[in-house]
Amino acid sequence: MSKHTIVTLPGDGIGAIVLPQAIKVLNAAGFKADYLHGDIGWEFWCNEGNPLPQRTLDLIEKHKIALFGAITSKPNEEAKNELNPSLQGKGYIYSSPIVGLRQHFNLDICIRPCKSYKGNPLNFVRRGKGDTIDEPFIDVVIFRQNTECLYSGVEWTNPPEQVYQALLTHPKFVENFGNVPVEEISVSARIFTKQATVRILLAAFEYARKFGYKSVTVCEKPNVIRETSGLMWKLAKEIQKNSFPEIRLLNTNIDAQMMWLTKNPEEYGVIVAGNMFGDIASDAFAGLIGGLGFACSAQFSANGIAVFEPTHGSAPKYAGYEVSIVNPIAMVESACMMLDFINEKRISSKIRKAIASVIEEGKVRTYDMLKMAGRPEVVKNGAASTSQMTDAIISRLK
Ligand code: NAI
Ligand code: MG
């Protein structure tokens, strides 16, 4: 019996391509585990009316740790049409299995590290003094509250009477929207709870302390979104003052942060935000370190369930290539986050060093790193295929 059991959720499109690559690297690096396959994604929507079957939830519940590739989501109309004819008209409604996973297991803490690799041709550069080119070293870790905010699904178009009446109790609503016919109003509720906000803040501060980051930046907009962003900022000040006085607490507004991103990205360490702004900030910082081929993530619940996944999607148009060209690094990096979580740090550090060495050497580069358009012929034109990149990483494992 091996030491760990990992649930693998390859999902759709390139998710099912990059996940086996990561497992190849884990095996080569000496990680011992049993892998149990879990069904998730479009196929299960079409054939069962549920992209996240109960048996998959049970498997994750039992084994706690999952490695996830990516899934395909489509708009409601398409989802309805692609449902197996025997299931149509029976009340099945598509909803994203990723959001479903997060809510079912309350995976409320999402961590997205963005760290530059030396020699990555996709690293952000800026104009320095005179004619010099500066390549700042970026090491930012984004903590995104993963279950609340605008993603909680509490929303209406033409809100029901009770909701409309409740809105009318707010003077600002009366002033600004009082004359708009109710059927022309769409509302998405931005809900923050104290409990979940404290949890994401504590996770961010503890991480900063443990890994030596000097600052935690709350990236919201408390000057305008006073209740929800305001709550996070207020709690952050209390937590910093009472428990983490040695860590500097900074406050940036999401809009300004997007501008400062390209000005002084090296000055940020840990960033913490609600669900929506955390999503934005993490994609933006990922863009500075190479984009979707490099962006990894981890999601945790309070009771020990953890799901590790690249932030990219299923990139369906790349999934059918005879020789896959997508970059497996984001998936491999996500697997390294899993290794850290289960205390296999020697192996994760070995894999990260191997990735760093491949990138720095610069001989093996996937199409994205060569700034090519992602067509099948890129491999003929000098780009590494997905498996060539995997093999290069494996060849550097020491
Ligand atoms: P996407 O992330 O799948 O792809 C966008 C583009 O990014 C691709 O066309 C490709 O140019 C590039 N890209 C993505 N992964 C790459 C990799 N590993 N290496 C090199 N280049 C890479 O996002 P898109 O096209 O918006 O969505 C496609 C499908 O994925 C949709 O059905 C969407 O709902 C779903 N999706 C799923 C996510 C998940 O499972 N976590 C996250 C985002 C989208
Ligand atoms: Mg995103």
Coordinates of C-alpha atoms in Angstrom, one line a residue, residues 133-376:
I133 CA 15.5 47.2 -19.9
D134 CA 14.5 46.1 -16.4
E135 CA 13.3 42.6 -15.6
P136 CA 11.9 42.8 -12.1
F137 CA 11.9 39.5 -10.2
I138 CA 8.3 38.8 -9.2
D139 CA 7.3 36.7 -6.2
V140 CA 3.7 37.4 -5.4
V141 CA 1.2 35.1 -3.8
I142 CA -2.5 35.8 -4.2
F143 CA -5.0 34.7 -1.6
R144 CA -8.4 34.7 -3.1
Q145 CA -11.5 34.2 -1.1
N146 CA -13.1 31.4 -3.1
T147 CA -16.7 30.9 -2.2
E148 CA -18.4 34.3 -1.6
C149 CA -18.6 37.7 -3.2
L150 CA -20.1 37.9 -6.7
Y151 CA -19.6 34.2 -7.3
S152 CA -22.1 33.0 -4.6
G153 CA -24.8 32.8 -7.3
V154 CA -27.2 35.0 -5.4
E155 CA -28.6 37.0 -8.3
W156 CA -31.8 37.9 -10.2
T157 CA -33.0 39.5 -13.3
N158 CA -36.4 41.0 -12.6
P159 CA -36.0 40.3 -8.9
P160 CA -39.0 38.8 -7.0
E161 CA -41.2 41.1 -5.1
Q162 CA -39.6 40.5 -1.7
V163 CA -36.2 41.3 -3.0
Y164 CA -37.5 44.3 -4.8
Q165 CA -39.2 45.6 -1.7
A166 CA -36.0 45.0 0.3
L167 CA -34.0 47.0 -2.3
L168 CA -36.5 49.8 -2.0
T169 CA -35.6 50.1 1.7
H170 CA -32.3 51.5 0.7
P171 CA -32.3 55.3 0.0
K172 CA -29.6 55.0 -2.7
F173 CA -31.7 52.4 -4.5
V174 CA -34.7 54.6 -4.5
E175 CA -32.6 57.6 -5.6
N176 CA -30.8 55.9 -8.4
F177 CA -33.0 53.0 -9.6
G178 CA -36.4 53.9 -8.2
N179 CA -37.8 54.8 -11.6
V180 CA -36.5 51.8 -13.4
P181 CA -39.1 49.1 -14.2
V182 CA -38.3 46.1 -12.0
E183 CA -38.2 43.7 -15.0
E184 CA -35.3 45.8 -16.4
I185 CA -33.2 45.4 -13.3
S186 CA -30.5 42.7 -12.8
V187 CA -28.9 42.3 -9.4
S188 CA -25.8 40.2 -8.4
A189 CA -25.3 40.2 -4.6
R190 CA -21.8 40.8 -3.3
I191 CA -21.8 38.9 0.0
F192 CA -18.9 38.8 2.4
T193 CA -19.2 37.1 5.8
K194 CA -17.0 37.8 8.7
Q195 CA -16.1 34.2 9.2
A196 CA -14.8 33.6 5.7
T197 CA -13.1 37.0 5.5
V198 CA -11.2 36.3 8.7
R199 CA -10.2 32.9 7.4
I200 CA -8.7 34.2 4.1
L201 CA -7.0 37.0 6.0
L202 CA -5.5 34.7 8.6
A203 CA -4.3 32.3 5.8
A204 CA -2.6 35.2 4.1
F205 CA -0.9 36.5 7.2
E206 CA 0.2 33.1 8.4
Y207 CA 1.7 32.4 4.9
A208 CA 3.5 35.7 4.9
R209 CA 5.0 34.9 8.3
K210 CA 5.9 31.3 7.5
F211 CA 7.6 32.1 4.2
G212 CA 9.1 35.5 5.1
Y213 CA 7.0 37.9 3.0
K214 CA 7.3 41.4 4.5
S215 CA 3.9 42.7 3.5
V216 CA 0.3 41.7 3.1
T217 CA -1.7 43.9 0.7
V218 CA -5.5 43.9 0.8
C219 CA -6.6 44.6 -2.8
E220 CA -10.2 45.7 -2.7
K221 CA -12.0 49.0 -3.0
P222 CA -13.1 50.0 0.5
N223 CA -13.5 53.7 -0.4
V224 CA -16.4 52.9 -2.7
I225 CA -17.6 49.4 -1.8
R226 CA -17.8 50.3 1.8
E227 CA -19.6 47.3 3.3
T228 CA -17.9 44.3 1.8
S229 CA -14.4 45.7 0.8
G230 CA -14.7 47.8 4.0
L231 CA -15.3 44.7 6.1
M232 CA -12.1 43.0 4.7
W233 CA -10.0 46.1 5.3
K234 CA -11.3 46.7 8.8
L235 CA -10.7 43.0 9.8
A236 CA -7.2 43.1 8.2
K237 CA -6.2 46.0 10.3
E238 CA -7.4 44.3 13.5
I239 CA -5.7 41.0 12.7
Q240 CA -2.4 42.7 11.7
K241 CA -2.4 44.8 14.9
N242 CA -3.3 42.0 17.3
S243 CA -1.4 39.1 15.8
F244 CA 1.0 40.0 13.0
P245 CA 2.7 43.4 14.0
E246 CA 5.9 42.5 12.2
I247 CA 4.1 42.3 8.8
R248 CA 3.4 45.4 7.0
L249 CA -0.3 45.8 6.0
L250 CA -0.9 47.7 2.7
N251 CA -4.2 48.7 1.1
T252 CA -4.6 49.0 -2.7
N253 CA -7.7 49.5 -4.8
I254 CA -8.1 46.9 -7.4
D255 CA -8.2 49.5 -10.3
A256 CA -5.0 51.2 -9.1
Q257 CA -3.4 47.8 -8.5
M258 CA -3.9 46.9 -12.1
M259 CA -2.0 50.1 -13.0
W260 CA 0.8 49.6 -10.4
L261 CA 1.1 46.0 -11.6
T262 CA 3.4 47.1 -14.4
K263 CA 5.1 49.8 -12.5
N264 CA 6.4 48.1 -9.4
P265 CA 5.3 44.4 -9.3
E266 CA 8.4 43.4 -7.3
E267 CA 7.2 45.5 -4.3
Y268 CA 4.3 43.2 -3.5
G269 CA 4.4 40.0 -1.5
V270 CA 1.2 38.4 -0.3
I271 CA -2.0 39.9 -1.7
V272 CA -5.4 39.1 -0.3
A273 CA -8.8 39.8 -1.9
G274 CA -12.3 38.8 -2.2
N275 CA -13.4 36.3 -4.9
M276 CA -13.9 38.7 -7.9
F277 CA -10.9 41.0 -7.3
G278 CA -8.8 38.0 -6.3
D279 CA -9.6 36.4 -9.6
I280 CA -8.6 39.5 -11.5
A281 CA -5.4 40.2 -9.5
S282 CA -4.2 36.6 -9.9
D283 CA -4.7 36.6 -13.7
A284 CA -3.0 39.9 -13.9
F285 CA 0.0 38.9 -11.9
A286 CA 0.1 35.5 -13.8
G287 CA 0.5 37.6 -17.0
L288 CA 3.8 39.0 -15.7
I289 CA 5.3 35.5 -15.1
G290 CA 4.3 33.8 -18.4
G291 CA 0.5 33.6 -18.4
L292 CA -1.7 30.6 -18.4
G293 CA 1.0 28.0 -19.1
F294 CA 2.6 28.9 -15.8
A295 CA -0.3 29.8 -13.5
C296 CA -0.9 27.2 -10.7
S297 CA -3.3 27.2 -7.8
A298 CA -4.5 25.4 -4.7
Q299 CA -7.9 25.4 -2.9
F300 CA -8.4 24.4 0.6
S301 CA -11.3 23.8 3.0
A302 CA -11.3 24.1 6.8
N303 CA -11.6 20.4 7.2
G304 CA -8.6 19.3 5.2
I305 CA -9.9 18.9 1.7
A306 CA -7.6 20.3 -0.9
V307 CA -7.8 20.6 -4.7
F308 CA -4.8 21.5 -6.9
E309 CA -5.3 22.8 -10.4
P310 CA -3.8 25.0 -13.1
T311 CA -5.8 28.2 -13.5
H312 CA -6.1 27.7 -17.3
G313 CA -9.2 26.1 -18.8
S314 CA -9.7 23.2 -21.2
A315 CA -8.6 25.1 -24.3
P316 CA -10.8 22.9 -26.5
K317 CA -9.3 24.0 -29.7
Y318 CA -5.9 22.6 -28.7
A319 CA -7.3 19.4 -27.3
G320 CA -7.6 17.6 -30.7
Y321 CA -4.1 18.1 -31.9
E322 CA -2.4 14.9 -32.9
V323 CA 0.7 16.0 -31.0
S324 CA -0.2 18.2 -28.0
I325 CA 1.5 21.6 -27.9
V326 CA 0.2 23.1 -24.6
N327 CA 2.6 23.9 -21.8
P328 CA 2.3 21.4 -18.9
I329 CA 4.2 23.6 -16.4
A330 CA 1.1 25.1 -14.8
M331 CA -0.2 21.6 -14.1
V332 CA 3.2 20.3 -12.8
E333 CA 3.5 23.4 -10.6
S334 CA 0.0 22.7 -9.2
A335 CA 1.2 19.2 -8.4
C336 CA 4.1 20.7 -6.6
M337 CA 1.7 22.7 -4.4
M338 CA 0.0 19.4 -3.6
L339 CA 3.4 17.9 -2.6
D340 CA 4.1 20.9 -0.3
F341 CA 0.7 20.4 1.3
I342 CA 1.3 16.7 2.1
N343 CA 4.8 17.4 3.3
E344 CA 6.7 16.0 0.4
K345 CA 8.8 19.2 0.1
R346 CA 11.9 17.4 -0.9
I347 CA 10.2 16.1 -4.0
S348 CA 8.5 19.4 -4.8
S349 CA 11.7 21.3 -4.5
K350 CA 13.4 18.8 -6.8
I351 CA 10.7 19.2 -9.4
R352 CA 10.8 23.0 -9.2
K353 CA 14.6 23.0 -9.6
A354 CA 14.2 20.8 -12.7
I355 CA 11.6 23.2 -14.2
A356 CA 13.9 26.2 -13.4
S357 CA 16.8 24.5 -15.1
V358 CA 14.9 23.7 -18.3
I359 CA 13.6 27.3 -18.5
E360 CA 17.0 28.9 -17.8
E361 CA 18.7 26.7 -20.3
G362 CA 16.2 27.8 -22.9
K363 CA 16.6 24.9 -25.3
V364 CA 13.2 23.3 -24.7
R365 CA 10.3 25.8 -25.0
T366 CA 6.6 25.3 -25.7
Y367 CA 4.9 27.5 -28.3
D368 CA 3.7 30.0 -25.8
M369 CA 7.3 30.6 -24.6
L370 CA 8.3 31.1 -28.2
K371 CA 5.4 33.6 -28.8
M372 CA 4.1 31.5 -31.6
A373 CA 0.4 31.2 -32.6
G374 CA -0.8 27.9 -31.2
R375 CA -1.0 25.8 -34.4
P376 CA -0.1 22.2 -34.9

